[in-house]
Structures are given as C-alpha cells and as structure tokens.
Amino acid sequence: QDVPLPAAREDEEQSTPVISLEAGEEHFYGLCADDHTTHTKAPQLVHQGTSTAIYRSYDTGFKVILNPNPSEEEILKLLHEQNVSQFLPWSCRKRQVTDVTSFNKRPALSFKWVSGITLKEWLHKVHTGPQVHLNVRLRAAMAIAKTLSDFHDGGVVYNSLTPDNIILSPSEGEYVATLINLSNALIYRNDNSVDIDITFEKQMKEVDLKSLGLVLNQLFRGEESSNGEGAWEEPESTEGDPDNFRRKRGKQQTIAEGLPLYLGSLISALIDSSPDLFYESVKDVFLDLKIMAENTGGYFMKSELDEMTAKGRLHLQGDMFYGRQVQISMLMHLFQSSVVVGHKPRMATISGYPGTGKSTLVNQIKKPLTDLNGYFIEGKFNKSTRPDTVLASALNSFFGTILENNAGNMSMSMKWRIHDAIGSGSSSVLLEILPNLQKWMADSSVTTECLAPSSIVKGIGSSHRLKFMFCKLIGAIACRAHPLILFLDDLQWADEMTLDIIRMMMTDPDIHHFLFLGCYRDNEVKLSHPLTAKLNAIQEQGVSIVPIKIGPIEKECVNKLLSEVLCLPPSLCRPLSTVVHSKTSGIILFILRFLASLNDEGDLWFSMSNRRWMYDLEQIRLKEIHGDVVGHLTEHMKNLSQEMRMGLKVAACLGPSFDAKVLEKVTEGDEIGFGFFKSCTEFGFLQNAGSNSDKYIWSHEQIQQAAYSLIPRPKRDSFHLLLGSRLFMKTSPSEMEHMIFFIVDNMNRGSKLIDDIDQKWEVAQLNLEAGEKALTESAFQSATKYLLTGLSHLGPDSWKVKYSLTLRLYDAASEALYVTGDFSKLSELIDQPLMNARTFEDKLNIHNNLVRALAATSKAEEGVATCVDILSQLGEVIPTDITADVYAHEVAQVKQMLHGKSREELLSLPKMSETNKLAAMQFLNHSLTMTYMVRPMLNPVIVFRMVKMSIEHGISNISAFAFACYGAWLVSEPSWDVEGGHRMGRVANEMMKRLSAAEMTPRLYATVYGMINIWKEPWQAGLNKHLEAYDSGARTGDMEYALTNLYMYTNTALYGCGENLMSLSQNIQSYARRAFQCKNRPTCFALMSSHQLTLDLMGIEQNSFLLFSNGMTEDSCYASAQDNNQLSMCRGICVKKKFVAFYTGDVDTAAEMYDLYHTFPMGSTGRLVHIIVNAFIDGLIGLFFARKHREDEAKWTNAGLDAIRSLRKWVKSSEWNFSNKLYLLEAEYYFLKEDDERAIVCYHASIKAAQDHRFIHEEGLAEEKIATYLLHKGRHDDALGHFVNAKKCYDVWGAHALVHRVDKAIAILLPLCGASLSVN
C-alpha cells in the first residue's frame, strides 16, 4: 500500500518545514527510505512527453529536446529555464539547472536530480489506497505553498503549477515540495528593478494563486487529474489566458463542498476570488494553512452548516475573548495569591469604557477556579434597578444553583460552616432575603432557629447586622478546599451599603481564600464619585487594590474574531477587520453589534454556492455609523418592525431582567406581535435566564440603553406613566407584592405629569407599600428613595385629609434615613411630624429616631437633654441637677421597692403593657450609654428609674438590662454589695431567658460578666462570655454592645489576666478593625489604645492609631476626647499610659498620669477590670514615692494605704483575683516601714498567689519587686535570682520591653554576685 517515494538526498537543499510527521507516518504515507528503481550511471529514460524527454543518470537529470532539428524557440526555452534556475536563490526548492549541454547530440538541460514522486502520483496512490488524514494533506499543502511563496519572494512567477510539476519529498520527518519544469516561469522583478507596478505584479501572481487553488482542491479532495496521464507535464503558458484556466478548474459549485468551511473558503477564494475575498500573496495562503495545521479543532474543522448559518444569520456569542494577555496575567497572579494561598482576601478593580469586555475578562478565571472546586458568585448593578438588592440576589442565585446541583459531602460541609457562622439562632432577615439559603439549610439535618421579630434590633443596628452577616456568610462559604470569587459588575451604580460590605469583607480577619473582583466604567467614575472615596477608604485600611485597565482590542484581535465568527482564513478577513476596527474603535461590544447590523442589512452574507461568508467591503466602508454602540444600536433597531420596536421600548422600561408575563401584562393586543422573545433572542438583544424559565435578561446594559433610546426623550415620562398605570390596573391584590416595584418604578418616572390630587395620593400610597417592602428586604437605600418620593406627592392638606398615610410615610422615612445614616436629611424631615402629629404618641417613633441619630453622631449631651424632655412628657421626670440629696432620694426609693423581694418574685413580675411606659423604657435605655459617656452622675439615676418602672408597671425586655445595670451599681462604690450585685446579675440573665429577649444578650453579658462577676468569679472565667456576646450582638444588630464586649474581653485579658501579648495584639487589631467598619469611633479608639499598650510592652515602636486614621496619635485622641467631654476615653488613656510607664520603670510619667487620672470624676457607675487594676497600680506608685521621703510623702503614703484598704475589702469577695495584689501592696508597705520579716513573707505570698491564679504578668512584677527589695538590702545573689525569674515571666507574657529592661539590671548586678546562675 506504500506510495513509492524515494528518499531525498542529504546534499539537497531543504526548506524549513512547519509541522512534523508523527512516528510511523513516513512509511505509512509512502515516505520510504528508497524507491524501487535501480539507479546506475547509465542514463535511464524516466519520462517522455510530446516535445521533451527526461533521463536520469544517478543524481543527474537531463531534459532532452526530442526534435532532432530543434527550433530556436525550443533552445531558448532551455536557456530560459537555466536562467530562471540560476536567478532564484539557492535555498528555493526548484529544478537546479547545472548547464545547457548536449545529450545524444540533442540540446539538453542538465539538472540536479530530486528524489521523490510527483503530486499526481501521490494523489493516485492516495485515491486507491488507505484514507489519508487531513493533517497529512495540510502538511503537503503547506510545503507546496511555501515553495511557491519562495518563488514569488525571489521575483519569479511559476505559471506551471500542476500536480505533474510538484515533487513531494520527505525531509527530517516532514514534507518538502520542489517545483520542476521552469520553462513557463517568468522573472518579473530583479535587482535592477526600480519601480514595480503593483497592478502588474498582482497580475503576474494571479495565475499562480489560481493554480494553487486548483492543486489544493485536488489535494484535499484526494482526486486525480481528469486530464489524463501526463497532460500537465509540459503545459503551455497560460499567462493572460483566463479561458484556459476556467477550462481546468472544473465545476464551480463543487469547489468547497464537503471540506471544512475554513479550508473551503481558502480554496474558493483562490479559484473564484471576489472583489473583496481574494489572496494577494501565496505567503498569506501558507500562513493560513499553518494556522489550521496548528489548530485542528474548533471552528477550523467545522464542515456542516448549522441552522443559523444555513439561514444566513451570524452566530455572535457575547462572551468572545481575544487578546488581553497582560490583564489575564495580572488576574491569574491575584488568583494564585488570594484563592490558592489564601492568607487574606485580595481585591482587584477592572475598569474600562462600556463594552470593552471587562466582565468577559473576569469569566476567563472561572475554569481554573472550577478546577480547584471553587465557587463563583456574580452580580450586576444597573442604574434602573435597586442597587441594594444586587448582592443578596447574587448570593440567592448561588444557593439556588447549589440546590439544583447538590454536591453531597461538599455541600454538607459548607452547610455546617454556614451553620457555625450564623449560629443556631440565625438571623431571620438574612434567611428572608436569601430564600434559597433558607430552603437549602432546612433541607438537611442542619437546623436553624429563626429569632422572634422582637429579638431583632431595629434601625441602624439592623444595617450593621446585615453587613456583618453578609461577611460571616462569605467567610463560611470560602475555605481552602472551596475558594471563592465574588464578582460585582458596574460598581459605578453600587449603593453605599454594598460598598460598605465590600470594605468590611476586605478587612475581615476571618475571611480567607477569597478574591473580590469589581468592574466599573472609568469614564463615569471621577474623583468625586462615591466609589472613588470608598476604594480610597479600603486602601487606607491596608488593603492593596490591584487596578486592571481594559481598553479597545487591537486590530489583529478583531481579525482573529472575524476569522472565528465567519470560519474564514485570517488573511481573507484582514480587509474587513481593518474597516471594522476603524469604525468601532476596537470596542468589542460595538464590533459584535456592528457585525450583526451588517448581517441584517445584507452587507455580510453566507453564499450557499460558494459555501463561505461574503461581504461587500466598499459598501461597509461607506457606511456612516454613530460613534458609540448605543447610538449605532438604536439606529439599527429603528429599521425593525413597529411591533418589535414597541416590545423593545416596553422591555427596556422593565429593567435589566423581567418575566415574560410582566411584559405581556403591560402590552395590549398584538402591540408587540407574535414571537417577540424568539426574535429578540436571535438578534442577540435578550437572553433566556434558563431553559425552563420565563425570565429574560438583556444581553448587555448598552443594548437595553439602546432600546430605551427608541423612546423620544420628551415622551419618556408619559411612556413610563402609561406602563405603570397599565400594570397597576391589571395587577390583582394577590399579585401586588410581586409587581409593586415594577409599578412604582415606572409610575415615579412619570409622576410629575400627574395633576389630580387623588392620583397623587394613590402614587404616594404605592410608594409607601414599596418602601415598607424594601425595608423588610433590608434594601434600605431603595426604601429611602421610595418613601421620600411618596412624601413628595403629599399636598399641603395631607395632614388633614390623609393623616394616616402621611404619618406612616414620615415614620417609615425617618426610620430609613436613620438606618442609612443620612442624619442631616433626617433632621430636616422630622420638623413636619413633630409639628403636625395629632398626639404625642404619634410623635414617639420620630423622637426615637431623632435620639438614636444624636447618639450616632456623638451629640450625647443633646441626646440626653432630648431624652429627658421626652421622658417628662411620658410621665417620667428625671432630675438633671444630681445633688447629694437627690441622689440619696433616688437610691432610697429603689431600695425600698426592692426590699424583701425574692429572686422568684422579681422573675414573676407581670409584663409591661402600657404604651407610654414601654416607650419610656426605650428612651431610658437610649440615655444609658450617653449618660455613661458625658453625665456619669446621672447614669445611676437612669438605672434606678428603669428598675422602679419595671416593678411598678411590669417588665419588658429592657428590664433585664435594667436589673443587670442595677447589679453593676451595687458592686460599685459606695454601695459595695457584691453579693447583692451578683444576685441581680443572675436575676437579669434568667429574666432575659424567660422573656426570650435574646437581643439583650450583648448588653447583659457586658454588664454581668464585665462589671459584676469580676468582683466574685475568676477573671479568666468570663472571657469567652464576651466573645459569645459579640457574636450574638452581630446577629441581632446590636453592634454597639457587640463591640463593647470585644473591648471588655480585651480589657480583662490585657490588664487582668496577662494573656500573651503577641496573640492578644493581633486579636485587638482585628477587633479595632471591626469597630472601624461599624463607624463606632469611641470603641475603635479605645481598642487602638489597648493595641498601643501591647505594642509598647512588646517594645515595638509603632503608632497603632495610624492603622485607621491618618495623622492621629494617642495624644491627639486624648485631646479630642477631652474637647468633647468624653470622660471615659480620657480615663482609659490615662490608665493605659500609667500602666506602661509603671511597668517600664518610668515612674515619673506614672506619677503624672496618677494626678491627671484623678481630674476625671468616676461617679458610682460600674468599674471595668482596668479601673480595678489601676487602683492596684496607684497603690504601688504611692508606696514607691513614699520611700523617697519627699515633701509629698504623706500624699503618696495615703495613696498606698487607700489601695491596701480597697484590696482588703475586695479580697473578701474574690481571693483568686485580688490576693496576689494585696500581698504585693502589703509587702511594699512593709518595705516602706522596714519590716523585713513581713515584707519577705508577703512578697513570696504574692508570687505564689499570682502563679497559682495564672496571672503571669503580676507574677513577674512581684518577682521584680522582691528583687529590688533584696538589692536594696544588699543581698545581690538572691536579688539576681528573682530578676531572672521576673525576666522569664515577662518573656512568657511577651513583654519584650520589660525583658530588655530587666536584662540591663541583671547585667549590672551579675559582676557583684558570687554564685553562678543561668540568666537565660
């Protein structure tokens, strides 16, 4: 079966092949090592034609003229052939003529023999032998085109390209082609040529190009020549004879039939070129064949016509991707560092002009993410829809997909992660806005119990809560086994809340293996845009945002796109791609829509006879189009039928996605015609959301904008009003919940055209319903817009005529404005209801939002005054001038009411039902935090009133907090009733459980475990309770007290328990970040001060405040707190500075802080651990300076004795927390009094107690103090031992600054000691 191809000689010049043969192909396809002819030196006749004969003598060939009396023309032909051979470069594979000589006394051409077989023989063998793979034919075709191209490059046209004149030979496992018979070849360009006429050159090459087409047609069809044996061996010149060419090409309609469209188009363009589809050079043919040989899949091999192509319709996919190698590289680097490594979240923004392919770039990362079992969540903002629903919608769709494709163990593991993240008392709001999550979680053994509505903190707390829960959910989805990418498109239309959630996610320390990608239009995002400010804020928190810019695609990419879409070789697309790129500026969406319009208008069509796409280049070049895709699309849409235009206009008004039933409901009769959705899908305007879905989405926002532009600008408002009215009239009450946003969005666009007051009130009512629904969905920004729009439709008489509607709108609007943090607009809004509401009770909700706004804006003084005024109107007169008598009277009243009441009696109190009393409890609750900050003397009076009201009028959820606060007061000075306070703490906890008041957990735990139990139970025991309270508060929305618990945890762990400073420092930094995310400045600054304490003790010179606030320092924070009368902040900073100064040996600074601290009155409110420890440190400072015997010795001695008296009282309630401190104070006192025996005993007792009770920092302090004492007594060896012990304790604590200081003391002391002692 082998085709007998002799091997080429090694000394033959080889062309450079492109595609190598696979193992075994040489033999199978006839490329054997030798032919079957025995070669001798005697010339052998190889072939005889009509006028010449070919002889071979080993490696030399002779072309002999048969005529014994040759004519001058025949001899000139031989000389011409010699001239051409010598003119062509040596590297060109041609018949290498060595001489014109005599053979058997006849003129002959001597040439170097080329081993191989003619293409004609190869085709014959292929036709009768086994089927030859297309790849092999491609390699042969490339070899032929390469050699012919070399001829043209050498300035020669061949003019005789036939299967007889092409020798195929193997070379290093590949094909090479040699062209023989140079008699008809013409030299059209030589070294002396100065100016070559391009038209002449083109005409010279035309015959070779068409001949190449014929040869390739035979080659790929496997057909033999129909002209008989030897018919093309010595053809006459066909130059300038098109009739002769047409006779040889066969039937035109069979040229491309049966071949891949790509290849058929190539051959067809060679044989039957059109004015627009033709080849100018053989080199282009070679390159196009090479591309096909290197890509033997995809559209290159497409041979069957699909339905759309058969109808002449272009198939344009919206996600076509070309070029962008730099951007892809950046994206993949981010992917590796964030998703694969995953230490912290990473973020990239992708910006560019509309339609440049930003989202398509992002889609390229889906496959590598899928390979890692990762998750991809995507959402898209649209300027015509509610932006605050986009993130929830994206997550809901993600869980919908999870529901459809349940992944077994993988799915279950994620369920448990989510369950652990949102807890068993999960947020009902989160499940309400993510119904697919609720369904998925319910469909398993993992159960979630939704909190009762009363357990949810309303207002701004619900906003913080929702943000927190989104972050927790993202953190639960993303893990090492299943990394996550969240992609949000068109961020320029994002709402403030979503941008804030993005900021929180990027700074959340619990989120790993997570990458956020956001796209936006850089032509719409200027320096003043909210997105710019938010991105800057994210970067200021230490998040590195990688900017990726997308521009137009290059002309070569457009050419590649056209080649793929049209199944045409790239060279044939280049004229069209040049025009398309010029007219569209390389904007990918514009390119696709422009091509679609060319197809629709008949300038780009599929020719069934030629089986290839054709185009009218001149007509396309002359087209005048808009400079942007929207304008071009609109003009294109104007040529559609009236029904199609009407349907597009209506659909554009329904938003980025809509149900088919909604469109049908809003149209009448046959307004949009039959088959609207099918036509829109074929045109590429709309996409079906799913195979079984009636939901449609616009293929691109620019297409929707183009359809919307069909509506004349002056008529848009009326068009919207018409659509909204139709929907309203055709919507039944049961459908209203689903249709409300479609109705209201359209009515609001045209509402200014409404003059009738009754209709205005109707629109106001619809906006109220839409706003309230948006509030239930936690779409707070949208709710604000609807409610304010509803208010704008109320006339001046609305308070008289539509009182209920007006009041509900103002109430809901004030709530929405408070939640969104628009306090300036809230302050403007509340005047009307406060003036016009008929009863004080109708004003309460407005007052409530006002007071909360004052607290949120750090206007605590004004907030307290407002609360006091409102409480007086509710029947609770609160004294503002708290004298000793007033205070004593309030104390006596509450004690009298509690006297004799058992725990069970308090828990069995009836529930409060009177509206005014419930309202009063709410306002007393508001005032608690504010009075703690700015009116500490008033704070306990507020607590007393809350307790009294609970006893007199029944208990509410807030009552549990009131009893806890009363317990905190009991354990404080001057009451000092630890047992009573502890009892009240237990009552408060039990009351909260009985009332199912889970939303009070953060407040109770902060009070009970942060202010009460610290006097009785080990400090370490309450630490985890604060972390539990944080999670609870974050779920219920009480972020104020959730963060307070984080601070209390920090406070107790740092000052009280001596937790390891390194790990504690990292935790505090993340807690401060959470407080910063929630815009809780007081708690954030308090945590930053604590973080600074850890840094100072560890010896790290770093300004903790710079992490969140540029230019701020601890001193500037203190100055700001002092200016704003924030006493608790001032005290906290004083305590911190004193603590650091004392431990690091800077006793003078410690003394200064001692004096400064006592300028801030404490009142009788509850103490935190740092205040208790501060009293201990004060005593040590006092006794230190008392030993100096200065003029102020009495002052310092009294300070020490005061601390001893306090500790002797405190130790009775908790030896665990206070015994080591008391022992150390007593030891220092005995040191002062030079009572050595008692001093030594107390020092050792303090060390042992601190060791037993796990206070490593105070164990180190006691070791250092006894070492100082012993050094004073001259006992150097003993002192050295205790210094070494102190160093070890400080090292375990992580206080390297203290280790360094003690090391210095050891170095000084060591030469004075006689004993050997390890100091490491």
CSV table of N, CA and C in Angstrom, one decimal, residues 923-986:
chain,number,residue,atom,x,y,z
A,923,PHE,N,-36.6,55.0,75.9
A,923,PHE,CA,-35.8,56.3,75.9
A,923,PHE,C,-34.9,56.3,77.1
A,924,LEU,N,-35.2,55.6,78.2
A,924,LEU,CA,-34.3,55.5,79.3
A,924,LEU,C,-33.1,54.6,78.9
A,925,ASN,N,-33.4,53.6,78.1
A,925,ASN,CA,-32.4,52.7,77.5
A,925,ASN,C,-31.4,53.5,76.6
A,926,HIS,N,-32.0,54.3,75.8
A,926,HIS,CA,-31.2,55.2,74.9
A,926,HIS,C,-30.2,56.0,75.7
A,927,SER,N,-30.7,56.6,76.8
A,927,SER,CA,-29.9,57.5,77.6
A,927,SER,C,-28.8,56.9,78.4
A,928,LEU,N,-28.9,55.6,78.6
A,928,LEU,CA,-27.9,54.9,79.5
A,928,LEU,C,-26.5,55.1,79.0
A,929,THR,N,-26.3,54.7,77.7
A,929,THR,CA,-24.9,54.8,77.1
A,929,THR,C,-24.5,56.3,77.1
A,930,MET,N,-25.4,57.2,76.7
A,930,MET,CA,-25.0,58.6,76.6
A,930,MET,C,-24.6,59.2,77.9
A,931,THR,N,-25.4,58.9,79.0
A,931,THR,CA,-25.0,59.4,80.3
A,931,THR,C,-23.7,58.8,80.8
A,932,TYR,N,-23.5,57.5,80.5
A,932,TYR,CA,-22.2,56.9,80.9
A,932,TYR,C,-21.0,57.7,80.3
A,933,MET,N,-21.2,58.2,79.1
A,933,MET,CA,-20.1,58.9,78.5
A,933,MET,C,-19.9,60.3,78.9
A,934,VAL,N,-21.1,61.1,79.1
A,934,VAL,CA,-21.0,62.5,79.3
A,934,VAL,C,-21.6,63.0,80.7
A,935,ARG,N,-22.5,62.2,81.3
A,935,ARG,CA,-23.1,62.6,82.5
A,935,ARG,C,-23.1,61.4,83.5
A,936,PRO,N,-21.9,61.0,84.0
A,936,PRO,CA,-21.7,59.9,84.8
A,936,PRO,C,-22.6,59.9,86.1
A,937,MET,N,-22.8,61.1,86.7
A,937,MET,CA,-23.6,61.2,87.9
A,937,MET,C,-25.1,60.9,87.6
A,938,LEU,N,-25.5,61.2,86.4
A,938,LEU,CA,-26.9,60.9,86.1
A,938,LEU,C,-27.2,59.5,85.7
A,939,ASN,N,-26.1,58.8,85.3
A,939,ASN,CA,-26.3,57.4,84.8
A,939,ASN,C,-26.9,56.5,85.8
A,940,PRO,N,-26.5,56.4,87.1
A,940,PRO,CA,-27.2,55.5,88.0
A,940,PRO,C,-28.7,55.9,88.3
A,941,VAL,N,-29.0,57.2,88.2
A,941,VAL,CA,-30.4,57.6,88.4
A,941,VAL,C,-31.3,57.0,87.3
A,942,ILE,N,-30.7,57.0,86.0
A,942,ILE,CA,-31.5,56.4,84.9
A,942,ILE,C,-31.7,54.9,85.2
A,943,VAL,N,-30.7,54.3,85.8
A,943,VAL,CA,-30.8,52.8,86.1
A,943,VAL,C,-31.9,52.6,87.2
A,944,PHE,N,-31.9,53.5,88.2
A,944,PHE,CA,-32.9,53.4,89.2
A,944,PHE,C,-34.3,53.5,88.7
A,945,ARG,N,-34.5,54.5,87.8
A,945,ARG,CA,-35.9,54.7,87.2
A,945,ARG,C,-36.3,53.5,86.4
A,946,MET,N,-35.4,52.9,85.7
A,946,MET,CA,-35.8,51.7,84.9
A,946,MET,C,-36.2,50.5,85.8
A,947,VAL,N,-35.5,50.4,86.9
A,947,VAL,CA,-35.8,49.3,87.9
A,947,VAL,C,-37.2,49.6,88.5
A,948,LYS,N,-37.4,50.8,88.9
A,948,LYS,CA,-38.7,51.2,89.6
A,948,LYS,C,-39.8,51.0,88.6
A,949,MET,N,-39.7,51.4,87.3
A,949,MET,CA,-40.8,51.2,86.4
A,949,MET,C,-41.1,49.8,86.2
A,950,SER,N,-40.0,48.9,86.1
A,950,SER,CA,-40.3,47.5,85.9
A,950,SER,C,-41.0,46.9,87.1
A,951,ILE,N,-40.8,47.4,88.3
A,951,ILE,CA,-41.5,46.8,89.5
A,951,ILE,C,-42.9,47.4,89.5
A,952,GLU,N,-43.1,48.7,89.2
A,952,GLU,CA,-44.4,49.3,89.2
A,952,GLU,C,-45.3,48.9,88.1
A,953,HIS,N,-44.8,48.8,86.9
A,953,HIS,CA,-45.6,48.7,85.7
A,953,HIS,C,-45.4,47.4,84.9
A,954,GLY,N,-44.5,46.5,85.4
A,954,GLY,CA,-44.3,45.3,84.7
A,954,GLY,C,-43.0,45.3,84.0
A,955,ILE,N,-42.5,44.2,83.6
A,955,ILE,CA,-41.2,44.0,83.0
A,955,ILE,C,-41.3,43.9,81.4
A,956,SER,N,-40.3,44.5,80.8
A,956,SER,CA,-40.2,44.4,79.3
A,956,SER,C,-38.8,43.8,79.1
A,957,ASN,N,-38.5,43.6,77.8
A,957,ASN,CA,-37.1,43.0,77.5
A,957,ASN,C,-36.0,43.9,78.1
A,958,ILE,N,-36.2,45.2,78.1
A,958,ILE,CA,-35.2,46.1,78.6
A,958,ILE,C,-35.0,46.0,80.1
A,959,SER,N,-36.1,45.5,80.8
A,959,SER,CA,-36.0,45.3,82.2
A,959,SER,C,-34.8,44.4,82.6
A,960,ALA,N,-34.5,43.4,81.8
A,960,ALA,CA,-33.4,42.5,82.2
A,960,ALA,C,-32.1,43.3,82.2
A,961,PHE,N,-32.0,44.2,81.3
A,961,PHE,CA,-30.8,45.0,81.2
A,961,PHE,C,-30.8,46.0,82.4
A,962,ALA,N,-31.9,46.5,82.8
A,962,ALA,CA,-32.0,47.4,83.9
A,962,ALA,C,-31.6,46.8,85.2
A,963,PHE,N,-32.0,45.5,85.4
A,963,PHE,CA,-31.6,44.8,86.7
A,963,PHE,C,-30.1,44.5,86.7
A,964,ALA,N,-29.6,44.2,85.5
A,964,ALA,CA,-28.1,44.0,85.4
A,964,ALA,C,-27.3,45.3,85.7
A,965,CYS,N,-27.8,46.4,85.2
A,965,CYS,CA,-27.1,47.7,85.5
A,965,CYS,C,-27.2,48.0,87.0
A,966,TYR,N,-28.4,47.7,87.6
A,966,TYR,CA,-28.5,47.9,89.0
A,966,TYR,C,-27.5,47.0,89.8
A,967,GLY,N,-27.3,45.8,89.3
A,967,GLY,CA,-26.3,45.0,89.9
A,967,GLY,C,-24.9,45.5,89.8
A,968,ALA,N,-24.6,46.2,88.7
A,968,ALA,CA,-23.3,46.8,88.5
A,968,ALA,C,-23.2,48.0,89.4
A,969,TRP,N,-24.3,48.7,89.7
A,969,TRP,CA,-24.2,49.8,90.6
A,969,TRP,C,-24.0,49.3,92.1
A,970,LEU,N,-24.6,48.1,92.4
A,970,LEU,CA,-24.5,47.6,93.7
A,970,LEU,C,-23.0,47.2,94.1
A,971,VAL,N,-22.3,46.7,93.1
A,971,VAL,CA,-20.9,46.2,93.4
A,971,VAL,C,-20.0,47.4,93.4
A,972,SER,N,-20.4,48.6,93.0
A,972,SER,CA,-19.5,49.8,92.9
A,972,SER,C,-19.6,50.5,94.2
A,973,GLU,N,-18.6,51.4,94.3
A,973,GLU,CA,-18.6,52.3,95.5
A,973,GLU,C,-19.7,53.4,95.3
A,974,PRO,N,-20.4,53.8,96.4
A,974,PRO,CA,-20.1,53.4,97.8
A,974,PRO,C,-20.9,52.2,98.3
A,975,SER,N,-21.8,51.6,97.4
A,975,SER,CA,-22.6,50.6,97.9
A,975,SER,C,-21.8,49.4,98.3
A,976,TRP,N,-21.0,48.9,97.4
A,976,TRP,CA,-20.1,47.7,97.7
A,976,TRP,C,-20.9,46.5,98.2
A,977,ASP,N,-21.9,46.1,97.5
A,977,ASP,CA,-22.7,45.0,97.9
A,977,ASP,C,-22.5,43.9,96.8
A,978,VAL,N,-21.4,43.2,96.9
A,978,VAL,CA,-21.0,42.2,95.9
A,978,VAL,C,-22.1,41.1,95.8
A,979,GLU,N,-22.5,40.6,96.9
A,979,GLU,CA,-23.5,39.5,96.9
A,979,GLU,C,-24.8,40.0,96.3
A,980,GLY,N,-25.2,41.2,96.6
A,980,GLY,CA,-26.5,41.7,96.1
A,980,GLY,C,-26.3,42.0,94.6
A,981,GLY,N,-25.2,42.5,94.2
A,981,GLY,CA,-25.0,42.7,92.7
A,981,GLY,C,-24.9,41.4,92.0
A,982,HIS,N,-24.3,40.4,92.5
A,982,HIS,CA,-24.2,39.1,91.9
A,982,HIS,C,-25.5,38.5,91.8
A,983,ARG,N,-26.4,38.7,92.8
A,983,ARG,CA,-27.7,38.1,92.8
A,983,ARG,C,-28.5,38.8,91.6
A,984,MET,N,-28.4,40.1,91.5
A,984,MET,CA,-29.1,40.9,90.5
A,984,MET,C,-28.6,40.4,89.1
A,985,GLY,N,-27.4,40.1,89.0
A,985,GLY,CA,-26.9,39.6,87.7
A,985,GLY,C,-27.5,38.3,87.3
A,986,ARG,N,-27.7,37.4,88.2
A,986,ARG,CA,-28.4,36.1,87.9
A,986,ARG,C,-29.8,36.3,87.6
